[in-house]
Short mmCIF file of C-alpha atoms and ligand atoms in Angstrom, two decimals:
data_model
loop_
_atom_site.label_atom_id
_atom_site.label_comp_id
_atom_site.label_asym_id
_atom_site.label_seq_id
_atom_site.Cartn_x
_atom_site.Cartn_y
_atom_site.Cartn_z
CA MET A 465 59.89 13.72 -83.12
CA LYS A 466 60.25 15.14 -79.64
CA ASP A 467 63.70 16.14 -78.35
CA VAL A 468 64.57 15.38 -74.73
CA ASP A 469 67.77 15.08 -72.76
CA VAL A 470 66.89 11.71 -71.25
CA ALA A 471 64.23 9.13 -72.08
CA VAL A 472 63.41 6.84 -69.17
CA VAL A 473 61.77 3.60 -70.28
CA GLY A 474 59.48 2.28 -67.53
CA GLY A 475 57.47 4.28 -65.03
CA GLY A 476 57.75 2.02 -61.98
CA PRO A 477 59.30 3.40 -58.78
CA VAL A 478 62.84 3.30 -60.18
CA GLY A 479 62.09 5.03 -63.48
CA LEU A 480 60.04 7.70 -61.75
CA TRP A 481 62.71 8.41 -59.13
CA VAL A 482 65.60 8.66 -61.57
CA ALA A 483 63.46 11.02 -63.65
CA CYS A 484 62.95 13.19 -60.54
CA GLU A 485 66.70 13.36 -60.01
CA LEU A 486 67.42 14.30 -63.63
CA ARG A 487 64.72 16.95 -63.70
CA LEU A 488 65.98 18.38 -60.40
CA ALA A 489 69.28 18.96 -62.19
CA GLY A 490 67.44 20.80 -64.99
CA LEU A 491 67.31 18.11 -67.68
CA GLU A 492 64.33 17.63 -70.00
CA THR A 493 63.18 14.15 -69.04
CA VAL A 494 60.39 11.98 -70.35
CA VAL A 495 59.14 8.76 -68.75
CA LEU A 496 57.59 6.32 -71.22
CA GLU A 497 55.36 3.81 -69.49
CA ARG A 498 53.53 0.97 -71.21
CA ARG A 499 50.65 0.78 -68.73
CA SER A 500 47.90 3.32 -69.25
CA THR A 501 47.04 3.33 -65.53
CA PRO A 502 49.25 2.70 -62.50
CA MET A 503 49.41 -0.88 -61.25
CA ALA A 504 46.76 -1.38 -58.56
CA GLN A 505 48.47 -4.33 -56.88
CA SER A 506 51.34 -3.73 -54.53
CA ARG A 507 54.29 -6.02 -54.86
CA ALA A 508 56.58 -4.26 -52.37
CA LEU A 509 55.40 -3.51 -48.86
CA THR A 510 58.76 -2.90 -47.19
CA MET A 511 60.57 0.40 -47.46
CA HIS A 512 63.89 0.32 -45.66
CA GLY A 513 65.35 3.10 -43.53
CA ARG A 514 68.08 3.97 -46.03
CA THR A 515 65.39 4.62 -48.66
CA LEU A 516 63.68 6.98 -46.22
CA GLU A 517 67.05 8.72 -45.81
CA LEU A 518 67.25 9.10 -49.58
CA PHE A 519 63.79 10.71 -49.60
CA ALA A 520 64.81 12.93 -46.65
CA MET A 521 67.75 14.19 -48.74
CA ARG A 522 65.17 15.54 -51.16
CA GLY A 523 62.78 16.82 -48.49
CA VAL A 524 59.97 14.32 -49.15
CA ALA A 525 60.40 11.62 -46.45
CA GLU A 526 57.45 12.96 -44.46
CA ARG A 527 55.07 12.14 -47.30
CA PHE A 528 55.93 8.45 -47.02
CA LEU A 529 56.08 8.43 -43.23
CA ALA A 530 52.62 10.00 -43.03
CA GLU A 531 51.10 7.04 -44.88
CA GLY A 532 53.20 4.07 -43.80
CA ARG A 533 53.54 2.03 -40.65
CA PRO A 534 56.99 1.78 -39.00
CA ILE A 535 58.02 -1.75 -38.03
CA PRO A 536 61.07 -1.80 -35.71
CA THR A 537 62.48 -5.14 -36.89
CA GLY A 538 62.85 -7.01 -40.15
CA HIS A 539 63.42 -10.60 -41.16
CA TYR A 540 66.09 -12.62 -42.88
CA ALA A 541 64.68 -15.78 -44.49
CA ALA A 542 61.67 -15.59 -42.15
CA LEU A 543 63.90 -16.80 -39.29
CA ASP A 544 62.54 -16.53 -35.76
CA THR A 545 65.20 -14.06 -34.58
CA ARG A 546 64.33 -10.70 -36.11
CA LEU A 547 66.77 -8.17 -37.55
CA ASP A 548 67.22 -5.22 -35.22
CA PHE A 549 67.36 -1.82 -36.94
CA SER A 550 67.57 0.13 -33.67
CA VAL A 551 71.39 -0.25 -33.63
CA PHE A 552 71.88 2.09 -36.60
CA ASP A 553 72.70 5.78 -36.29
CA THR A 554 69.74 7.10 -38.27
CA ARG A 555 66.53 9.04 -37.90
CA TYR A 556 64.72 6.01 -39.35
CA PRO A 557 65.75 2.94 -37.28
CA PHE A 558 62.90 0.83 -38.70
CA MET A 559 61.34 -0.30 -41.93
CA LEU A 560 58.17 1.28 -43.18
CA PHE A 561 55.24 -0.82 -44.37
CA LEU A 562 53.73 1.03 -47.30
CA PRO A 563 52.07 -0.58 -50.33
CA GLN A 564 54.12 -0.10 -53.50
CA SER A 565 51.12 1.50 -55.24
CA ARG A 566 51.29 4.36 -52.69
CA THR A 567 55.09 4.63 -52.95
CA GLU A 568 54.78 4.94 -56.73
CA ALA A 569 51.96 7.48 -56.45
CA LEU A 570 53.99 9.66 -54.08
CA ILE A 571 57.06 9.52 -56.31
CA GLU A 572 54.90 10.31 -59.32
CA ASP A 573 53.50 13.37 -57.49
CA ARG A 574 57.03 14.62 -56.95
CA ALA A 575 57.98 13.94 -60.56
CA ARG A 576 55.02 15.98 -61.80
CA GLU A 577 55.81 18.80 -59.35
CA LEU A 578 59.33 18.95 -60.78
CA GLY A 579 58.04 18.99 -64.36
CA VAL A 580 58.89 15.48 -65.54
CA GLU A 581 56.80 14.49 -68.54
CA ILE A 582 55.14 11.13 -67.84
CA LEU A 583 53.56 9.48 -70.85
CA ARG A 584 51.42 6.52 -69.87
CA GLY A 585 50.12 4.05 -72.42
CA HIS A 586 53.41 4.41 -74.33
CA GLU A 587 55.19 1.13 -74.99
CA VAL A 588 58.71 1.53 -76.31
CA THR A 589 59.06 -0.80 -79.29
CA GLY A 590 62.39 0.24 -80.78
CA ILE A 591 65.57 2.13 -79.94
CA THR A 592 68.19 3.04 -82.54
CA GLY A 593 71.35 5.15 -82.62
CA ARG A 594 73.35 3.07 -80.19
CA GLU A 595 76.55 3.42 -82.22
CA ARG A 596 76.40 7.24 -82.30
CA GLN A 597 75.06 7.58 -78.75
CA ASP A 598 72.28 9.65 -80.23
CA TYR A 599 69.10 7.74 -79.55
CA ARG A 600 65.76 7.54 -81.30
CA LEU A 601 62.94 5.74 -79.54
CA SER A 602 59.62 4.70 -80.99
CA ALA A 603 56.68 4.16 -78.71
CA ARG A 604 53.33 2.61 -79.55
CA HIS A 605 50.25 4.19 -78.03
CA GLU A 606 46.48 4.11 -78.42
CA ARG A 607 46.38 6.58 -81.29
CA GLY A 608 49.46 5.41 -83.17
CA GLU A 609 53.18 5.89 -82.68
CA ALA A 610 55.37 8.60 -81.14
CA SER A 611 59.11 9.20 -81.63
CA PHE A 612 61.63 10.67 -79.27
CA HIS A 613 65.18 11.84 -79.71
CA ALA A 614 67.31 11.57 -76.56
CA ARG A 615 70.93 12.11 -75.50
CA ALA A 616 70.68 9.21 -73.06
CA VAL A 617 68.30 6.34 -72.31
CA ILE A 618 67.60 4.70 -68.97
CA GLY A 619 66.12 1.22 -68.86
CA ALA A 620 63.91 0.99 -65.79
CA ASP A 621 61.76 -1.45 -67.71
CA ALA A 622 62.28 -4.52 -65.55
CA ARG A 623 62.53 -8.16 -66.54
CA ARG A 624 62.20 -8.11 -70.32
CA SER A 625 63.91 -4.70 -70.64
CA ILE A 626 63.99 -3.52 -74.25
CA VAL A 627 66.83 -1.19 -73.27
CA ARG A 628 68.92 -4.11 -71.99
CA GLN A 629 68.18 -6.12 -75.13
CA THR A 630 68.96 -3.22 -77.47
CA ALA A 631 72.21 -2.60 -75.63
CA SER A 632 73.03 -6.35 -76.01
CA ILE A 633 73.68 -6.67 -72.30
CA ALA A 634 73.38 -10.25 -71.05
CA PHE A 635 71.12 -10.99 -68.08
CA GLU A 636 72.95 -13.89 -66.49
CA GLY A 637 71.40 -16.21 -63.96
CA HIS A 638 68.78 -18.90 -63.77
CA ASP A 639 65.06 -19.43 -64.38
CA ALA A 640 62.66 -19.97 -61.51
CA THR A 641 63.14 -23.36 -59.85
CA LEU A 642 60.12 -23.06 -57.53
CA SER A 643 57.02 -21.01 -56.84
CA ILE A 644 55.58 -19.41 -53.73
CA MET A 645 51.89 -18.51 -53.35
CA MET A 646 50.68 -15.14 -52.17
CA GLY A 647 47.34 -13.43 -51.75
CA ASP A 648 46.18 -10.04 -50.53
CA VAL A 649 42.93 -11.08 -48.91
CA CYS A 650 40.53 -10.62 -46.05
CA LEU A 651 41.62 -12.99 -43.27
CA ARG A 652 39.33 -14.29 -40.52
CA GLY A 653 39.80 -16.71 -37.66
CA LEU A 654 43.49 -16.13 -36.87
CA ASP A 655 44.21 -16.21 -33.16
CA GLY A 656 47.00 -14.01 -31.81
CA PRO A 657 49.05 -11.21 -33.39
CA PRO A 658 48.16 -9.96 -36.90
CA MET A 659 51.76 -10.51 -38.07
CA ARG A 660 53.05 -14.08 -38.15
CA MET A 661 55.92 -16.11 -39.60
CA VAL A 662 55.65 -19.86 -39.23
CA SER A 663 58.00 -22.57 -40.53
CA ASN A 664 57.51 -26.22 -39.70
CA ALA A 665 57.71 -29.64 -41.30
CA CYS A 666 54.58 -28.86 -43.37
CA GLY A 667 55.90 -25.61 -44.91
CA GLY A 668 56.07 -21.89 -44.28
CA VAL A 669 53.44 -19.17 -43.88
CA THR A 670 53.92 -15.42 -43.51
CA ILE A 671 51.01 -13.17 -42.59
CA VAL A 672 51.26 -9.37 -42.64
CA PRO A 673 48.69 -6.60 -42.75
CA VAL A 674 48.98 -4.80 -46.12
CA GLY A 675 47.69 -1.28 -45.71
CA ARG A 676 45.02 0.66 -43.96
CA ASP A 677 42.13 -0.96 -45.82
CA GLY A 678 42.15 -4.12 -43.69
CA ALA A 679 43.69 -6.44 -46.30
CA THR A 680 46.21 -9.05 -45.19
CA ARG A 681 49.06 -10.52 -47.22
CA VAL A 682 49.30 -14.29 -46.88
CA ILE A 683 52.47 -15.84 -48.31
CA VAL A 684 52.65 -19.62 -48.39
CA VAL A 685 55.58 -21.91 -49.19
CA ASP A 686 53.98 -25.33 -49.54
CA PRO A 687 56.41 -28.13 -50.47
CA GLU A 688 53.46 -29.95 -52.07
CA ARG A 689 52.75 -26.98 -54.40
CA ILE A 690 56.25 -25.57 -54.82
CA HIS A 691 56.77 -26.97 -58.31
CA VAL A 692 53.58 -25.50 -59.78
CA PRO A 693 54.77 -23.11 -62.54
CA VAL A 694 54.92 -19.43 -61.54
CA GLY A 695 52.56 -18.48 -64.37
CA GLU A 696 49.75 -20.87 -63.31
CA PRO A 697 46.81 -18.95 -61.84
CA LEU A 698 46.35 -19.31 -58.08
CA THR A 699 42.93 -19.90 -56.55
CA LEU A 700 41.77 -18.71 -53.16
CA GLY A 701 40.93 -22.32 -52.25
CA GLU A 702 44.47 -23.52 -53.02
CA LEU A 703 46.03 -20.74 -50.94
CA ALA A 704 43.62 -21.25 -48.05
CA SER A 705 43.97 -25.01 -47.89
CA SER A 706 47.81 -24.86 -47.86
CA ALA A 707 47.80 -22.07 -45.26
CA ARG A 708 45.40 -23.99 -43.00
CA ARG A 709 47.41 -27.19 -43.17
CA ILE A 710 50.73 -25.47 -42.36
CA LEU A 711 49.35 -23.19 -39.66
CA GLY A 712 47.13 -25.87 -38.14
CA GLU A 713 44.44 -23.21 -37.68
CA ASP A 714 41.01 -23.06 -39.24
CA ILE A 715 41.46 -19.65 -40.85
CA GLU A 716 39.15 -18.28 -43.51
CA LEU A 717 40.39 -16.31 -46.54
CA CYS A 718 37.94 -14.23 -48.57
CA ASP A 719 37.59 -11.16 -50.87
CA PRO A 720 40.94 -11.54 -52.68
CA ILE A 721 42.41 -8.30 -54.03
CA TRP A 722 45.32 -10.10 -55.64
CA LEU A 723 46.31 -13.76 -55.97
CA SER A 724 49.65 -14.63 -57.51
CA ARG A 725 52.73 -16.82 -57.46
CA PHE A 726 56.30 -15.59 -57.46
CA GLY A 727 59.50 -17.49 -58.05
CA ASP A 728 63.23 -17.46 -57.45
CA GLU A 729 64.38 -16.45 -60.94
CA THR A 730 67.71 -14.77 -60.26
CA ARG A 731 69.60 -12.67 -62.79
CA LEU A 732 72.15 -9.88 -62.88
CA ALA A 733 72.99 -7.73 -65.90
CA THR A 734 76.62 -8.23 -66.93
CA HIS A 735 76.89 -4.45 -67.36
CA TYR A 736 74.83 -1.53 -66.12
CA ARG A 737 75.97 0.78 -68.91
CA SER A 738 76.56 0.66 -72.64
CA GLY A 739 77.40 4.06 -74.11
CA ARG A 740 74.70 6.29 -72.77
CA MET A 741 72.21 3.52 -72.18
CA PHE A 742 71.84 2.54 -68.54
CA LEU A 743 69.99 -0.11 -66.56
CA ALA A 744 68.48 0.37 -63.12
CA GLY A 745 66.18 -1.57 -60.81
CA ASP A 746 64.67 -4.87 -61.94
CA ALA A 747 66.06 -4.33 -65.45
CA ALA A 748 69.51 -4.81 -63.87
CA HIS A 749 68.77 -7.35 -61.12
CA LEU A 750 66.03 -9.92 -60.51
CA HIS A 751 65.75 -12.21 -57.52
CA LEU A 752 63.42 -13.93 -55.08
CA PRO A 753 61.60 -11.21 -53.14
CA ALA A 754 62.95 -11.92 -49.65
CA GLY A 755 63.76 -9.34 -47.03
CA GLY A 756 62.02 -6.54 -48.98
CA GLN A 757 64.91 -5.40 -51.14
CA GLY A 758 64.28 -5.12 -54.90
CA MET A 759 62.54 -1.77 -54.98
CA ASN A 760 64.80 -0.35 -52.28
CA VAL A 761 67.96 -1.32 -54.15
CA GLY A 762 66.44 -0.03 -57.39
CA LEU A 763 65.73 3.35 -55.83
CA GLN A 764 69.34 3.51 -54.64
CA ASP A 765 70.46 2.69 -58.21
CA ALA A 766 68.34 5.61 -59.39
CA MET A 767 69.80 7.95 -56.78
CA ASN A 768 73.34 6.96 -57.76
CA LEU A 769 72.75 7.31 -61.50
CA GLY A 770 70.66 10.48 -61.57
CA TRP A 771 73.21 13.07 -60.47
CA LYS A 772 76.06 11.45 -62.37
CA LEU A 773 74.23 11.40 -65.69
CA ALA A 774 72.93 14.93 -65.11
CA ALA A 775 76.44 16.22 -64.35
CA VAL A 776 77.88 14.68 -67.52
CA LEU A 777 75.04 15.88 -69.75
CA ASN A 778 75.24 19.35 -68.16
CA GLY A 779 78.98 19.41 -68.91
CA THR A 780 80.15 19.63 -65.30
CA ALA A 781 81.75 16.17 -65.04
CA PRO A 782 83.89 13.95 -67.25
CA GLU A 783 82.39 10.98 -69.10
CA ALA A 784 84.39 8.69 -66.77
CA LEU A 785 81.98 9.56 -63.95
CA LEU A 786 79.40 7.42 -65.74
CA ASP A 787 81.58 4.32 -65.35
CA THR A 788 81.40 4.70 -61.59
CA TYR A 789 77.67 3.92 -61.72
CA GLU A 790 78.36 0.30 -62.63
CA LYS A 791 81.44 0.13 -60.41
CA GLU A 792 79.42 1.20 -57.40
CA ARG A 793 76.05 -0.36 -58.03
CA ARG A 794 76.71 -3.71 -59.73
CA PRO A 795 78.42 -5.19 -56.63
CA VAL A 796 75.25 -4.24 -54.71
CA GLY A 797 73.18 -6.15 -57.30
CA ALA A 798 75.52 -9.14 -56.93
CA GLN A 799 75.17 -9.07 -53.15
CA LEU A 800 71.38 -8.84 -53.56
CA ALA A 801 71.38 -11.94 -55.78
CA ARG A 802 73.56 -13.80 -53.29
CA ASN A 803 71.61 -12.99 -50.16
CA THR A 804 68.24 -13.74 -51.76
CA GLU A 805 69.55 -17.10 -53.07
CA ALA A 806 70.71 -17.88 -49.53
CA GLN A 807 67.37 -16.84 -48.06
CA GLY A 808 65.60 -18.95 -50.68
CA ALA A 809 67.57 -22.01 -49.60
CA LEU A 810 66.56 -21.42 -45.98
CA MET A 811 62.92 -20.61 -46.70
CA THR A 812 61.85 -23.33 -49.09
CA HIS A 813 63.00 -26.64 -47.59
CA PHE A 814 61.31 -28.20 -44.61
CA ASP A 815 63.10 -31.51 -44.06
CA PRO A 816 64.72 -32.05 -40.62
CA SER A 817 68.20 -30.94 -41.77
CA HIS A 818 66.93 -27.63 -43.19
CA LEU A 819 64.77 -26.95 -40.15
CA ALA A 820 67.88 -27.59 -38.02
CA LEU A 821 69.86 -25.19 -40.21
CA ARG A 822 67.17 -22.56 -39.69
CA ALA A 823 67.34 -23.08 -35.93
CA GLU A 824 71.15 -22.71 -35.97
CA MET A 825 70.97 -19.58 -38.12
CA SER A 826 68.33 -18.14 -35.82
CA GLU A 827 70.68 -18.73 -32.87
CA LEU A 828 73.53 -17.02 -34.72
CA LEU A 829 71.29 -14.02 -35.36
CA ARG A 830 71.11 -13.50 -31.60
CA MET A 831 74.77 -12.43 -31.77
CA PRO A 832 74.71 -8.64 -32.14
CA ASP A 833 77.50 -8.55 -34.75
CA VAL A 834 75.83 -11.15 -36.96
CA ASN A 835 72.47 -9.46 -36.61
CA ARG A 836 73.94 -6.08 -37.45
CA ARG A 837 75.78 -7.46 -40.45
CA LEU A 838 72.61 -8.81 -42.09
CA ALA A 839 70.42 -5.90 -40.94
CA GLY A 840 73.02 -3.52 -42.41
CA VAL A 841 72.96 -5.26 -45.79
CA LEU A 842 69.18 -5.56 -46.09
CA SER A 843 68.44 -2.03 -44.87
CA GLY A 844 71.24 -0.49 -46.94
CA PHE A 845 72.60 1.38 -43.91
CA ASP A 846 76.01 -0.30 -44.01
CA LEU A 847 76.66 0.17 -47.71
CA GLN A 848 79.99 1.84 -48.51
CA TYR A 849 81.24 2.44 -52.01
CA PRO A 850 84.76 1.27 -52.91
CA PRO A 851 87.38 3.75 -54.13
CA VAL A 852 86.72 4.46 -57.81
CA GLY A 853 89.58 6.87 -58.48
CA LEU A 854 87.51 9.95 -59.27
CA PHE A 855 87.10 11.49 -55.87
CA THR A 856 89.62 13.14 -53.59
CA GLY A 857 90.80 11.67 -50.31
CA GLU A 858 89.52 8.24 -51.31
CA ALA A 859 90.04 7.07 -47.72
CA GLY A 860 87.18 9.29 -46.68
CA ALA A 861 85.07 8.65 -49.79
CA GLY A 862 82.04 6.44 -50.40
CA GLN A 863 80.72 6.65 -46.83
CA ARG A 864 77.09 7.11 -45.82
CA LEU A 865 76.57 10.07 -43.49
CA PRO A 866 73.68 9.95 -41.05
CA ASP A 867 71.54 13.05 -40.79
CA ARG A 868 72.61 15.60 -38.16
CA ASP A 869 71.18 18.84 -36.87
CA VAL A 870 73.43 21.62 -38.14
CA ILE A 871 73.76 25.23 -37.01
CA LEU A 872 75.29 27.33 -39.75
CA ALA A 873 77.79 30.10 -39.04
CA ASP A 874 75.04 32.71 -39.48
CA GLY A 875 72.95 30.97 -36.79
CA THR A 876 70.48 29.23 -39.14
CA ALA A 877 69.28 25.91 -37.74
CA THR A 878 69.06 23.21 -40.41
CA SER A 879 70.19 19.64 -40.94
CA LEU A 880 72.72 17.87 -43.10
CA TYR A 881 70.04 16.20 -45.24
CA ARG A 882 68.10 19.46 -45.58
CA LEU A 883 71.24 21.07 -47.00
CA LEU A 884 71.25 18.34 -49.66
CA THR A 885 67.68 18.89 -50.85
CA PRO A 886 68.61 21.00 -53.93
CA GLY A 887 70.51 17.91 -55.20
CA THR A 888 73.86 19.68 -55.46
CA TRP A 889 77.27 18.89 -54.00
CA LEU A 890 77.78 20.06 -50.43
CA HIS A 891 81.04 21.17 -48.82
CA LEU A 892 80.57 21.36 -45.08
CA SER A 893 83.32 22.65 -42.83
CA CYS A 894 83.56 23.18 -39.10
CA GLU A 895 85.18 26.58 -39.37
CA GLY A 896 85.70 29.14 -42.13
CA GLY A 897 88.81 28.57 -44.20
CA VAL A 898 89.04 24.83 -43.52
CA GLN A 899 88.59 22.98 -46.76
CA THR A 900 88.98 19.56 -48.23
CA THR A 901 90.34 19.34 -51.76
CA LEU A 902 87.74 19.16 -54.51
CA PRO A 903 88.28 16.74 -57.39
CA GLY A 904 90.04 18.66 -60.18
CA TRP A 905 87.10 18.17 -62.56
CA LEU A 906 84.45 19.52 -60.20
CA PRO A 907 83.60 23.19 -60.86
CA THR A 908 83.40 25.24 -57.63
CA GLU A 909 80.04 26.65 -58.86
CA ALA A 910 78.54 23.16 -58.66
CA VAL A 911 79.24 22.99 -54.92
CA ARG A 912 77.27 24.52 -52.10
CA PHE A 913 79.69 25.66 -49.37
CA ALA A 914 78.45 25.81 -45.78
CA VAL A 915 80.25 26.46 -42.53
CA THR A 916 78.83 25.05 -39.31
CA ARG A 917 78.93 26.46 -35.84
CA GLY A 918 79.76 23.83 -33.21
CA THR A 919 78.57 20.81 -35.25
CA LYS A 920 80.87 17.80 -34.99
CA LEU A 921 81.44 16.03 -38.29
CA GLU A 922 82.48 12.40 -38.45
CA VAL A 923 83.53 10.25 -41.37
CA SER A 924 84.33 6.53 -40.92
CA GLY A 925 84.32 6.98 -37.16
CA ARG A 926 86.92 9.78 -37.30
CA GLU A 927 86.41 13.43 -36.61
CA ALA A 928 86.47 15.53 -39.78
CA HIS A 929 87.20 19.26 -40.10
CA ALA A 930 85.54 19.40 -43.50
CA VAL A 931 83.68 16.98 -45.70
CA LEU A 932 82.68 16.98 -49.35
CA ILE A 933 79.34 15.27 -49.93
CA ARG A 934 77.98 14.07 -53.27
CA PRO A 935 74.42 14.86 -54.29
CA ASP A 936 73.38 11.31 -53.28
CA GLY A 937 74.63 11.81 -49.73
CA TYR A 938 77.83 9.73 -49.89
CA THR A 939 81.15 11.36 -49.07
CA ALA A 940 83.60 12.21 -51.85
CA GLY A 941 86.43 13.39 -49.59
CA ALA A 942 87.14 14.63 -46.10
CA GLU A 943 89.69 16.59 -44.13
CA LEU A 944 90.12 14.22 -41.21
CA ALA A 945 91.44 15.26 -37.80
CA ARG A 946 94.84 13.83 -36.87
CA ARG A 947 94.56 10.80 -34.56
C1 FAD B 2433 55.51 -10.48 -54.26
C2 FAD B 2433 56.58 -9.43 -54.31
C3 FAD B 2433 56.88 -8.72 -53.16
C4 FAD B 2433 57.87 -7.74 -53.19
N1 FAD B 2433 58.15 -7.06 -52.03
C5 FAD B 2433 59.13 -6.13 -52.02
C6 FAD B 2433 59.40 -5.37 -50.84
O1 FAD B 2433 58.74 -5.54 -49.81
N2 FAD B 2433 60.39 -4.42 -50.90
C7 FAD B 2433 61.12 -4.22 -52.03
O2 FAD B 2433 62.02 -3.38 -52.00
N3 FAD B 2433 60.85 -4.90 -53.17
C8 FAD B 2433 59.88 -5.84 -53.21
N4 FAD B 2433 59.58 -6.49 -54.37
C9 FAD B 2433 60.32 -6.15 -55.60
C10 FAD B 2433 59.76 -4.86 -56.24
O3 FAD B 2433 58.38 -4.99 -56.49
C11 FAD B 2433 60.52 -4.57 -57.52
O4 FAD B 2433 61.90 -4.71 -57.28
C12 FAD B 2433 60.23 -3.17 -58.05
O5 FAD B 2433 58.92 -3.05 -58.53
C13 FAD B 2433 61.21 -2.80 -59.17
O6 FAD B 2433 60.90 -1.52 -59.64
P1 FAD B 2433 61.25 -1.13 -61.15
O7 FAD B 2433 60.79 0.28 -61.30
O8 FAD B 2433 62.65 -1.49 -61.45
O9 FAD B 2433 60.38 -2.12 -62.03
P2 FAD B 2433 58.79 -2.22 -62.18
O10 FAD B 2433 58.12 -1.78 -60.93
O11 FAD B 2433 58.50 -3.60 -62.65
O12 FAD B 2433 58.45 -1.18 -63.30
C14 FAD B 2433 58.86 -1.39 -64.62
C15 FAD B 2433 57.91 -0.66 -65.53
O13 FAD B 2433 58.39 -0.69 -66.87
C16 FAD B 2433 57.27 -0.78 -67.73
N5 FAD B 2433 57.76 -1.27 -69.02
C17 FAD B 2433 58.32 -2.46 -69.31
N6 FAD B 2433 58.65 -2.53 -70.61
C18 FAD B 2433 58.29 -1.35 -71.16
C19 FAD B 2433 58.38 -0.81 -72.48
N7 FAD B 2433 58.90 -1.52 -73.50
N8 FAD B 2433 57.92 0.43 -72.69
C20 FAD B 2433 57.39 1.17 -71.67
N9 FAD B 2433 57.27 0.70 -70.42
C21 FAD B 2433 57.73 -0.54 -70.16
C22 FAD B 2433 56.32 -1.72 -67.00
O14 FAD B 2433 54.98 -1.57 -67.44
C23 FAD B 2433 56.52 -1.30 -65.55
O15 FAD B 2433 55.56 -0.35 -65.12
C24 FAD B 2433 58.58 -7.48 -54.37
C25 FAD B 2433 58.28 -8.19 -55.54
C26 FAD B 2433 57.28 -9.15 -55.51
C27 FAD B 2433 56.97 -9.90 -56.77
#
């Protein structure tokens, strides 16, 4: 039996990232992953700007930027009017196209650098000790069985999550009502730009280049094939013939890397926590992949949970901090379910009334406020956390802060996000002696204090003399200037 602080079940992007956060805070963390080798296919291609900000707060954004391709606009329901990310105050006003296999590999590199133990080929088959919050996990592997003893368990084990089932947490929602075809293939004979989104009376086709190896992702919504069960194998011929008919172009598809169908199964866990068992990522929320959100939201779950669980297990925060994980993140999961259901309705019907609705929606998206609203939700830039009663100055709490160049009082040039890379709390003030109140439970030793020289701080559009920032980059309190 191996003793660890936290056992993370599932070594996808979410499990690996939460493990990084826990290890950064000094906890012994093991990731138990059923697959013996990483998944070669890449479900996600889109990494949003807020996720890049999260990586920048840990000093690793450049690794992803070096491999991905920035795309300045995004889509909502494949509508003609694109979402404009340039309106956001960020160093990353775009989304990054990067195959999920590379995202996972880069996160795994960081996890190994930090000393996370990653055990592949380990399928968790049982978890006991729920009543005592003292967990024992059994995992089946090639040579037999291994046991682990953990103070907390994180379920990043997606759809059939054993953690969610053991915790008796319901996964409410509905089964798939339709299926969409997709293939990562070699595409020949397409005239015009390599990226395309077409919707007409015959159906919908999206074409995007996948990575640097020349493969193209072809996604087809064909009303004549939409009721084929998700699990039924897809052939290259089926994909090609639907794509040709909808596009009206004699394209050729060959050398498939991956052919699959995905559906609109939509579910949300009724709770994200039971004792010291937690759910994150697809284990907590499932939905139609539209707008490139599941992995991004899952990584934000991981970022929110990691420091909170570490603080409680390290004895520097009260147990009540753990309740704020669900309070802050479940509404995001609910919004994700809602917006993907809405996108599904717009993307999968091609009768005249739905095409007219698409045209109207596309017109509305030309209005800057409407465009910003949806771009802010999908990118994660506009997310604010509601008051949860554990932070000071709740009016100035729960806000995202964009990165800023910062000159410290001793003349050191740095940036706000660079100051956050150790994963600790940050108290930043504009002059020595100015302070915002810390929550009573937060030990001063857990906070890094920095004084800036000439840097203007802003929280919720108001000038701040001092700001207290959580390890995940959201504000916990601020000393705001008088209006
Ligand atoms: C076609 C498609 C396109 C997508 N595009 C995007 C996109 O562009 N952007 C985006 O943000 N999201 C996208 N998504 C969603 C994204 O792929 C998922 O949201 C993401 O993979 C969730 O990460 P996760 O770590 O929670 O789960 P997963 O990546 O599914 O990882 C879960 C892991 O848990 C392991 N596991 C399960 N049970 C056990 C067990 N009992 N013991 C041990 N291990 C176990 C599994 O083997 C798996 O490796 C897309 C999805 C699809 C299907």
